[in-house]
Short mmCIF file of C-alpha atoms and ligand atoms in Angstrom, two decimals:
data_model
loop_
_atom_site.label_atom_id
_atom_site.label_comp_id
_atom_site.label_asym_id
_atom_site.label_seq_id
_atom_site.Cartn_x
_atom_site.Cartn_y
_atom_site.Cartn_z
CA UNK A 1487 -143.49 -28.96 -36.55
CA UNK A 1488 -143.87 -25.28 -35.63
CA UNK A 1489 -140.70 -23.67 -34.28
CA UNK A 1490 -140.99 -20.92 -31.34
CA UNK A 1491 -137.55 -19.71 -32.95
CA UNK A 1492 -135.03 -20.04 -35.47
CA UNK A 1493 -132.14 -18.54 -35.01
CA UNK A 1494 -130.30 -17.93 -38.43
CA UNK A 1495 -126.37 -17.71 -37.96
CA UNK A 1496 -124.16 -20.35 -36.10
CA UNK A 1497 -121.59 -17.96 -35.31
CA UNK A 1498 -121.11 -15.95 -31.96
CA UNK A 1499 -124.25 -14.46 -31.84
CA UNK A 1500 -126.45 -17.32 -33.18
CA UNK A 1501 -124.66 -19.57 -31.01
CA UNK A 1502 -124.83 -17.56 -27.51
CA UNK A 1503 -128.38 -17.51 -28.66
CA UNK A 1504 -129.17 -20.72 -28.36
CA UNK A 1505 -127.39 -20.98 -25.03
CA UNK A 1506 -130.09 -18.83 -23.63
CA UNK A 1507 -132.69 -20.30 -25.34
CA UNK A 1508 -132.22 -24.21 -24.17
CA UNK A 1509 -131.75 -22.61 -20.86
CA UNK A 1510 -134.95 -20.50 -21.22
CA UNK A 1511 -136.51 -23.80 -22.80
CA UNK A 1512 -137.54 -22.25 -25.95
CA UNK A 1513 -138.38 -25.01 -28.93
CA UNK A 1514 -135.71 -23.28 -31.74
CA UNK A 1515 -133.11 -24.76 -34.26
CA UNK A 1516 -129.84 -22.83 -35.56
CA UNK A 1517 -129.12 -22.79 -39.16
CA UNK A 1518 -126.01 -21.62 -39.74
CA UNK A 1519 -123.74 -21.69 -43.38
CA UNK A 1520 -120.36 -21.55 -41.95
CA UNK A 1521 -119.88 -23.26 -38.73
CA UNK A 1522 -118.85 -20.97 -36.08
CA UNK A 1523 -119.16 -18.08 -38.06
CA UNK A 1524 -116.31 -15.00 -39.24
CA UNK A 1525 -113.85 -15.55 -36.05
CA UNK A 1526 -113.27 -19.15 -37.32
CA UNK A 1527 -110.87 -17.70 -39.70
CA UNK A 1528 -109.16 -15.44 -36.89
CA UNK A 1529 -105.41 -17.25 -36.30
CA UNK A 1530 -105.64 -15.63 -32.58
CA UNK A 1531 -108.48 -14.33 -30.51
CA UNK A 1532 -106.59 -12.59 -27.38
CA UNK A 1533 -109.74 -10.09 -25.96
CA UNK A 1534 -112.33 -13.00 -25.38
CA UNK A 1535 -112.69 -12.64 -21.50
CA UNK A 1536 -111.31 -16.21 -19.56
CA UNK A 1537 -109.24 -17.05 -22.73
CA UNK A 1538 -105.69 -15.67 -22.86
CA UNK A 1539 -105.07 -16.84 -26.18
CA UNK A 1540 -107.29 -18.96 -28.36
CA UNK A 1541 -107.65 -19.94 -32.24
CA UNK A 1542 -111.07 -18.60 -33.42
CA UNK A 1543 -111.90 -22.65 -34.92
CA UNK A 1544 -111.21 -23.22 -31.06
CA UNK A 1545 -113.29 -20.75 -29.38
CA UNK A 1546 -116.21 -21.64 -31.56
CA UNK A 1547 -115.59 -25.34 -31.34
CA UNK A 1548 -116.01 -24.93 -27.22
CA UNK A 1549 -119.09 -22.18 -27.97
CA UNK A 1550 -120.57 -24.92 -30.39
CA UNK A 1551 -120.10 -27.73 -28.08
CA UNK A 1552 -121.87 -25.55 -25.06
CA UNK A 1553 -124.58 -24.92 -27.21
CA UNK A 1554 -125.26 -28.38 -28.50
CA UNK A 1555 -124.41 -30.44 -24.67
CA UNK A 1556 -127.58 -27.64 -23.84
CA UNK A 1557 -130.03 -29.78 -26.48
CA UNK A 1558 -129.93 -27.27 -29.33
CA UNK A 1559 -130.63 -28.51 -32.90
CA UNK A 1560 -128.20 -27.11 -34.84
CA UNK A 1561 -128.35 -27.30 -38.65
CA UNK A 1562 -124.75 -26.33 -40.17
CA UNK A 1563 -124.08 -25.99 -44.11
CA UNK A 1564 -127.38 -24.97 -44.79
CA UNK A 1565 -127.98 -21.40 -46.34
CA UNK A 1566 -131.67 -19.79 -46.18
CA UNK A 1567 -132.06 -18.28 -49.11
CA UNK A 1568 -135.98 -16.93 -49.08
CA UNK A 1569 -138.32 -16.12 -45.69
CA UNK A 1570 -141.54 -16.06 -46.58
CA UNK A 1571 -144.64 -14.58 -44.40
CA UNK A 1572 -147.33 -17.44 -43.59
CA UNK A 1573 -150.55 -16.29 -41.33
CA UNK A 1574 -148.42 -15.40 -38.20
CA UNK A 1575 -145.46 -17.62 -38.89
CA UNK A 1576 -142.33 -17.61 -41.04
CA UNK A 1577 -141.86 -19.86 -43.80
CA UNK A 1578 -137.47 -20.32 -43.95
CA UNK A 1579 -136.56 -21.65 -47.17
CA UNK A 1580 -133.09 -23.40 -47.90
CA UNK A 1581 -131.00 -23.45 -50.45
CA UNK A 1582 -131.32 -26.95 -50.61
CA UNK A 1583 -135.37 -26.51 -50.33
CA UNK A 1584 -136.45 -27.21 -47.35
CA UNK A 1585 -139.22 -25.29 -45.61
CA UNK A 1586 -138.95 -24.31 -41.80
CA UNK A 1587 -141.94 -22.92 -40.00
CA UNK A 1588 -140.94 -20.46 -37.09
CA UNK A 1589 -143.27 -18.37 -34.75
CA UNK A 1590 -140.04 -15.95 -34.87
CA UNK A 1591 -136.71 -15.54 -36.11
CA UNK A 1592 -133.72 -14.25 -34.81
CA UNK A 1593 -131.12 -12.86 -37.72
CA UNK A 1594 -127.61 -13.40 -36.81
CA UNK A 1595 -126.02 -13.41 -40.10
CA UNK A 1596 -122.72 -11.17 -39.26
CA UNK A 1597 -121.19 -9.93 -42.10
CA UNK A 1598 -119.53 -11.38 -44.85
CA UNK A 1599 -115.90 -10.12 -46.35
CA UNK A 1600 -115.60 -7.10 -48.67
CA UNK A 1601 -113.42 -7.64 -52.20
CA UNK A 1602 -111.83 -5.37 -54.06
CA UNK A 1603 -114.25 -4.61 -56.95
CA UNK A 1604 -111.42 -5.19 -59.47
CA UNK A 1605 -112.89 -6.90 -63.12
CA UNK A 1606 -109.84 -9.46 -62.47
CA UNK A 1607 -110.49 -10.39 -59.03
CA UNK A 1608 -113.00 -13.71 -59.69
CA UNK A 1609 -109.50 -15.20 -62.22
CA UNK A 1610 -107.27 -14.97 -59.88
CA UNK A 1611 -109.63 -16.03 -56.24
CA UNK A 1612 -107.52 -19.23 -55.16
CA UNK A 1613 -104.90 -18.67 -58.04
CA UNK A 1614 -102.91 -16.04 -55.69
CA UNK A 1615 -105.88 -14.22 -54.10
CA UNK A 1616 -106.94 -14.98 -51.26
CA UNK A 1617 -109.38 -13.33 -48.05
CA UNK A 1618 -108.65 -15.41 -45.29
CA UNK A 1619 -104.74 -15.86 -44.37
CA UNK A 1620 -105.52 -18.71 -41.73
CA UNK A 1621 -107.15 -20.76 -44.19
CA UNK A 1622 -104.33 -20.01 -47.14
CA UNK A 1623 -101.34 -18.79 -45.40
CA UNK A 1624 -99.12 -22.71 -45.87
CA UNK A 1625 -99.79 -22.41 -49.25
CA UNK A 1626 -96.63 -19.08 -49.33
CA UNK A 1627 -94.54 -20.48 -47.31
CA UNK A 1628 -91.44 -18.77 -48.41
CA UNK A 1629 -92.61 -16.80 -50.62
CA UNK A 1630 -93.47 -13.29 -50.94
CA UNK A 1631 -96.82 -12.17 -50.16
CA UNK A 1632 -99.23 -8.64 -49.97
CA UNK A 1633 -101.73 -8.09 -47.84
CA UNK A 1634 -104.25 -5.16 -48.83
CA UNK A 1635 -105.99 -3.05 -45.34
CA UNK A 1636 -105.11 -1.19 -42.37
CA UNK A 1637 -107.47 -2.40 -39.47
CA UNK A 1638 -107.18 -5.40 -36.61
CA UNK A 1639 -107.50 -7.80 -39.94
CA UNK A 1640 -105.24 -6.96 -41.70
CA UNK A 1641 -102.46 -6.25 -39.58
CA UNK A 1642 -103.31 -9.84 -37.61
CA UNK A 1643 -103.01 -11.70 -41.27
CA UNK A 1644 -99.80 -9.85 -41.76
CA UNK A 1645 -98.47 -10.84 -38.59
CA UNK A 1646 -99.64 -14.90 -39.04
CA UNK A 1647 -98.06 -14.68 -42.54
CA UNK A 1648 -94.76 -13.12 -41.88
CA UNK A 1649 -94.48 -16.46 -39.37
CA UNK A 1650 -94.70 -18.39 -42.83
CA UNK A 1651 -93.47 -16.05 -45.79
CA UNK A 1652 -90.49 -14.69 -46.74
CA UNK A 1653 -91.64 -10.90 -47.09
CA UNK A 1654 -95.27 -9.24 -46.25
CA UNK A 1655 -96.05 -5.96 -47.86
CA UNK A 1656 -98.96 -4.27 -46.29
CA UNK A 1657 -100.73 -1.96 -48.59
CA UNK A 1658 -102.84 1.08 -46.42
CA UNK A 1659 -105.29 3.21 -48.00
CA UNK A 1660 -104.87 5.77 -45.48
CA UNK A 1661 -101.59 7.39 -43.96
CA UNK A 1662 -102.50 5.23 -40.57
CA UNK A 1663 -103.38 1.89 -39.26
CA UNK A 1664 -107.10 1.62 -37.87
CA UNK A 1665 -106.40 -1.06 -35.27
CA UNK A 1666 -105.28 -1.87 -32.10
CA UNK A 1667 -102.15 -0.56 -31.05
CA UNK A 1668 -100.59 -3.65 -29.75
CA UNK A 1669 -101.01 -4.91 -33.22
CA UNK A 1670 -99.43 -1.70 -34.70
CA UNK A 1671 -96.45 -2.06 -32.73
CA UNK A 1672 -95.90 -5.97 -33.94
CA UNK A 1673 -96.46 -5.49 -37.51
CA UNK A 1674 -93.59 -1.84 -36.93
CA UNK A 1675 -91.38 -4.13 -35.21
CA UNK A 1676 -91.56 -6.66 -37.61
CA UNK A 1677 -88.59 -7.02 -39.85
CA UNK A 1678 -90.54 -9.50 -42.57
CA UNK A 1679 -93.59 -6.76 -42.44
CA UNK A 1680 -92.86 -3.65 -45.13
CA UNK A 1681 -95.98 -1.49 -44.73
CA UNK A 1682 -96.84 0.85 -47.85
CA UNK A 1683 -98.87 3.88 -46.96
CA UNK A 1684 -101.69 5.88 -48.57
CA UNK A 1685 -101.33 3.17 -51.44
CA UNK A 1686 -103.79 0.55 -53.19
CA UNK A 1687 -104.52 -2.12 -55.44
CA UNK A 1688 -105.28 -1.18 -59.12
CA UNK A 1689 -104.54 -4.34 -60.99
CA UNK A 1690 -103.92 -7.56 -60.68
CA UNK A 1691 -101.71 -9.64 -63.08
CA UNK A 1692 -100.48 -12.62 -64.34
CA UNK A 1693 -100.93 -15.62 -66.92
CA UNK A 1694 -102.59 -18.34 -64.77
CA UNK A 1695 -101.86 -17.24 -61.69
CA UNK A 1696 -101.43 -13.92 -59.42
CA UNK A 1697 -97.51 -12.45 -60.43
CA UNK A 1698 -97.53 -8.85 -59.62
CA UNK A 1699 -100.24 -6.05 -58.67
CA UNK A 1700 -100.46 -2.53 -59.85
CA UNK A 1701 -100.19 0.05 -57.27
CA UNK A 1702 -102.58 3.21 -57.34
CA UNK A 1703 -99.69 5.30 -57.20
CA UNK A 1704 -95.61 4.51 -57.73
CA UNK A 1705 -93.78 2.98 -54.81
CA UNK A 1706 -90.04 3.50 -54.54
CA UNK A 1707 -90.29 5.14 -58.26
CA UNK A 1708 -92.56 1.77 -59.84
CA UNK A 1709 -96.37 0.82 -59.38
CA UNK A 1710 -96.07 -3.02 -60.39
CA UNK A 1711 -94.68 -5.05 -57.43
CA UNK A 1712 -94.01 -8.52 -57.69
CA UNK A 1713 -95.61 -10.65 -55.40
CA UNK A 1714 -96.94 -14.44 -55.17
CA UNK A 1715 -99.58 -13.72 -53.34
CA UNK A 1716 -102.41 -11.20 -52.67
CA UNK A 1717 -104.59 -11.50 -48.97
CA UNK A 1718 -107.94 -9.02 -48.87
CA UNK A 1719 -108.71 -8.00 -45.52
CA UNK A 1720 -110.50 -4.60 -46.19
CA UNK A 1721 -113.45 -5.26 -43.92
CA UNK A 1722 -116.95 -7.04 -44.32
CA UNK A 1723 -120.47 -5.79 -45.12
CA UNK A 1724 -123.84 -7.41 -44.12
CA UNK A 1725 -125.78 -9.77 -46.88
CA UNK A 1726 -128.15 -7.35 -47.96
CA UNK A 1727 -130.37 -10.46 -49.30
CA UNK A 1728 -132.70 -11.53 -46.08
CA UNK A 1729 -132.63 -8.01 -45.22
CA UNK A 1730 -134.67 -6.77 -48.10
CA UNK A 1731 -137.05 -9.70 -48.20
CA UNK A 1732 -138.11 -8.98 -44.84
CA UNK A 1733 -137.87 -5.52 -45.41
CA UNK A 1734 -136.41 -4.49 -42.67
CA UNK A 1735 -135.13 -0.57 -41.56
CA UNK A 1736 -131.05 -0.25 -41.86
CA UNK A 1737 -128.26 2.49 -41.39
CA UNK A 1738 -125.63 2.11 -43.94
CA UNK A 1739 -127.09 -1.58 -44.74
CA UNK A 1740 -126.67 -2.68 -40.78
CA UNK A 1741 -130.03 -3.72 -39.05
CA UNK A 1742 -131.33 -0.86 -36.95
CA UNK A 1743 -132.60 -2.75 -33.58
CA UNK A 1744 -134.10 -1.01 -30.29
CA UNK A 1745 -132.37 -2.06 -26.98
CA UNK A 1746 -133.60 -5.41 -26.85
CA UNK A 1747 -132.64 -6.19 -30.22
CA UNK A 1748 -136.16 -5.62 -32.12
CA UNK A 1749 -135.99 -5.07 -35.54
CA UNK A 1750 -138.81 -2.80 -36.70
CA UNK A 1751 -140.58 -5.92 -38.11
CA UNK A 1752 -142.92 -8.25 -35.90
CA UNK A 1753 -141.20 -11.87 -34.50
CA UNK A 1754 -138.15 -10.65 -36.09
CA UNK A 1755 -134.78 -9.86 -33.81
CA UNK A 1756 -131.56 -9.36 -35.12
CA UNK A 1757 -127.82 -9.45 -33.29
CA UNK A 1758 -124.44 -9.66 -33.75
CA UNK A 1759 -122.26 -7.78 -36.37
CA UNK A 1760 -125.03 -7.06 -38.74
CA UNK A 1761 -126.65 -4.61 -36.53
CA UNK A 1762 -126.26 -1.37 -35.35
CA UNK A 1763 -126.32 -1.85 -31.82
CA UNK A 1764 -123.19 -1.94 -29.68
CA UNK A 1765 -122.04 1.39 -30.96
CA UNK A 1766 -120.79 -0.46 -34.08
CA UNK A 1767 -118.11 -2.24 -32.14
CA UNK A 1768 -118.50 -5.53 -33.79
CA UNK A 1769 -116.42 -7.99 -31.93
CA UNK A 1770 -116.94 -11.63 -30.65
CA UNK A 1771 -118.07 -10.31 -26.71
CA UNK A 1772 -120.27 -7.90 -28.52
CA UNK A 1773 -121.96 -10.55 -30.55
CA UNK A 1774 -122.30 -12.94 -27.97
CA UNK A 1775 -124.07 -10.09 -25.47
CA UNK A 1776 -126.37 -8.94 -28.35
CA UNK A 1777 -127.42 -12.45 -28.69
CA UNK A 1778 -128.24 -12.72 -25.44
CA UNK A 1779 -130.25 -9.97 -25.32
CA UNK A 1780 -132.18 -11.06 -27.86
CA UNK A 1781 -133.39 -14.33 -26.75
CA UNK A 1782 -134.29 -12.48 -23.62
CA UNK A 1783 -136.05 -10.75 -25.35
CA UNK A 1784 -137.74 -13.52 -27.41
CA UNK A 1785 -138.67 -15.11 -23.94
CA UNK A 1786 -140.19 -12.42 -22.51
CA UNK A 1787 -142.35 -12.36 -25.91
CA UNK A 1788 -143.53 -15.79 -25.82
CA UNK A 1789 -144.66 -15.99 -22.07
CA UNK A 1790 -146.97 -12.56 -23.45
CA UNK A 1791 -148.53 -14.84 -25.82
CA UNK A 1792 -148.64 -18.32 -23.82
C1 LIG B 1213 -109.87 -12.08 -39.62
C2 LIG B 1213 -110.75 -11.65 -38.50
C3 LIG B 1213 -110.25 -11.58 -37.22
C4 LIG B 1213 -111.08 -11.18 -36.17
N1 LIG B 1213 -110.55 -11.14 -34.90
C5 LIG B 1213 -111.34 -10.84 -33.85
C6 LIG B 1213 -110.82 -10.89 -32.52
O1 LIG B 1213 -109.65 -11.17 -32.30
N2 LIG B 1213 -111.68 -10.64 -31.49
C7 LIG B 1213 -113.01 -10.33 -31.69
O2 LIG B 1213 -113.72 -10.14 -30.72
N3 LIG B 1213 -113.51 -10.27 -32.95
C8 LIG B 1213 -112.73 -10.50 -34.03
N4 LIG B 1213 -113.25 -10.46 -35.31
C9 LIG B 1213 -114.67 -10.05 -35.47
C10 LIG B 1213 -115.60 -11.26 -35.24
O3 LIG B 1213 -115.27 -12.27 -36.15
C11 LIG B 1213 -117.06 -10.86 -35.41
O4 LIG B 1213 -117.35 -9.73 -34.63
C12 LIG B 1213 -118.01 -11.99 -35.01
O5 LIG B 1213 -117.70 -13.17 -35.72
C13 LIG B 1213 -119.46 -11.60 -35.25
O6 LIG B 1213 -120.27 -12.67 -34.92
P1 LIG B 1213 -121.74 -12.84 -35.56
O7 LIG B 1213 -122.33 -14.03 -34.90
O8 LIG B 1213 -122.48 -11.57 -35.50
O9 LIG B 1213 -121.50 -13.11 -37.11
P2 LIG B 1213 -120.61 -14.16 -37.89
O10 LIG B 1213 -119.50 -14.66 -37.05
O11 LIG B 1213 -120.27 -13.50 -39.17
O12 LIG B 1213 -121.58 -15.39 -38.15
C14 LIG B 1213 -122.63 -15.29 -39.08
C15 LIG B 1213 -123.25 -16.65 -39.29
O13 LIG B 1213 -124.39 -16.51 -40.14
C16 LIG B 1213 -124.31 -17.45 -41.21
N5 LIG B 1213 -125.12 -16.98 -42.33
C17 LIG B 1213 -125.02 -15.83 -43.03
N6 LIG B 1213 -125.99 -15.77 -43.97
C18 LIG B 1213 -126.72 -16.91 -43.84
C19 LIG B 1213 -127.87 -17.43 -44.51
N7 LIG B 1213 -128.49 -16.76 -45.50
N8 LIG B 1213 -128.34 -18.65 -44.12
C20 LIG B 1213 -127.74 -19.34 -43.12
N9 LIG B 1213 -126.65 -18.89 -42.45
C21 LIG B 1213 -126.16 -17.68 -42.81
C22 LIG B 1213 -122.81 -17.56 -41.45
O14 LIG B 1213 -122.51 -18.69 -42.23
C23 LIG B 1213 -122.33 -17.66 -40.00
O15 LIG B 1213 -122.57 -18.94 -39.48
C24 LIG B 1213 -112.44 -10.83 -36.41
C25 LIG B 1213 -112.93 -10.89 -37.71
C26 LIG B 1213 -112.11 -11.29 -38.76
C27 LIG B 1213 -112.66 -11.35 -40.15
#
């Protein structure tokens, strides 16, 4: 079986996607690691349009479910690890090695979360340090907890944990915060929040287990601060690994697309965080619209060639 399209990402993009495509009646499949994507971690999605206030799992559970009541095969916990040019198809290899033939492929593989580069950081991942507070935030309940970043990520983790820990230092690289102000105003009204400016992580310590951090430089006259618990929300980067195989042109390792979401390769599109497009505003609405675009795109395409 030959696919018109695989779409590789089951988050936003990916999953708006395939909307389009059942509707356009394009024969595609969505493989997709992580169900629902990134904004499955987010505690509380309050700018998607028609929902006031929404988990992420929840928005992409109702996303999901549109997608799939549409017909759309969706293939979850599955990772491609190689693409692979055959004639005028795509060969789509999986991790667990199985081979998907596409006419074209649509790359919707966001980004994934940037760590701190410390040698330490691998010993202490579950043991203390953790990148997602919504997954790990009931395991500090009363306890005291750090959270390293200054953007919409950071400051929303901060806020979800202060609801469960006893004290939340948030560590900024710059002198600023980077996100939205109604955000900034929660986490500087928030008694539980202490925010450390122009600061960062050096070190982490402990025997089996995260105890303290090193500061970059001394806070209230000492760089080790005690903490139980260490939350890494410094951003994300695209997986550089598709990218290259299919050699495709990128700005600052984001997928440079035309208007209708072309990538400078033939039968390959690419939306959603992991390109360039939408001024490098990479939100959910974004995401979804980029997606969109693309399959329109896709269509327009395959009725050249019918
Ligand atoms: C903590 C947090 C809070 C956020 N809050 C908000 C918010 O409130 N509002 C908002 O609009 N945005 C928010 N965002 C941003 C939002 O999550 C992203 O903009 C959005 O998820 C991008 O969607 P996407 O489909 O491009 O990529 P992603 O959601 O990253 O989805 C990528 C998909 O591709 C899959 N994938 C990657 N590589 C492979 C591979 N090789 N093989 C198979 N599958 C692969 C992944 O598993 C995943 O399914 C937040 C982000 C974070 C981290």
């Amino acid at each position: 079986m030959i696919y018109d399209l695989i779409i590789i990402g089951a988050g936003p993009a990916g999953l708006t996607a395939s909307i389009y495509a059942s509707r356009y009646k394009i024969n595609h499949a969505v493989i997709g690691e992580v169900p629902g994507g990134l904004i499955s971690e987010a505690h509380n999605v309050c700018n998607f349009p028609g929902e006031i206030e929404i988990s992420g799992f929840d928005l992409m559970t109702k996303i999901q479910t549109h997608a799939q009541k549409l017909g759309a095969e969706i293939m979850t916990m599955e990772k491609i690890s190689k693409i692979e040019q055959k004639d005028d198809n795509f060969n789509l290899i999986t991790e667990s090695k199985k081979i998907l033939e596409t006419k074209n492929i649509l790359l919707a593989t966001g980004t994934k979360r940037r760590q701190l580069n410390l040698p330490e950081e691998k010993k202490y991942l579950g043991k203390g340090l953790a990148y997602c507070a919504t997954c790990d935030a009931m395991f500090y309940k009363n306890k005291i907890v750090g959270v390293v970043g200054g953007g919409n990520s950071a400051l929303t983790s901060a806020l979800y944990l202060s609801e469960v820990a006893e004290k939340v230092y948030l560590i900024v690289k710059g002198s600023e915060f980077n996100g939205e102000m109604v955000w900034v105003e929660h986490v500087l009204n928030n008694k539980k929040i202490e925010v450390i400016f122009d600061n960062g992580v050096e070190k982490l310590n402990g025997e089996n287990k995260l105890e303290s951090i090193d500061l970059s430089v001394d806070y209230q006259n000492n760089n080790n601060l005690k903490l139980d618990g260490l939350f890494v929300e410094i951003g994300t980067e695209p997986d550089k690994l598709l990218i290259e195989q299919l050699g495709l042109i990128t700005d600052k390792n984001y997928i440079v697309v035309d208007k209708e979401q072309k990538t400078n390769r033939s039968g390959v599109w690419a939306a959603g965080d992991i390109t360039t497009n939408s001024a490098g505003f990479r939100q959910v609405i974004t995401a979804c619209s980029e997606g969109a675009v693309a399959t329109f795109s896709i269509f327009s395409e395959l009725q050249k060639h019918k």
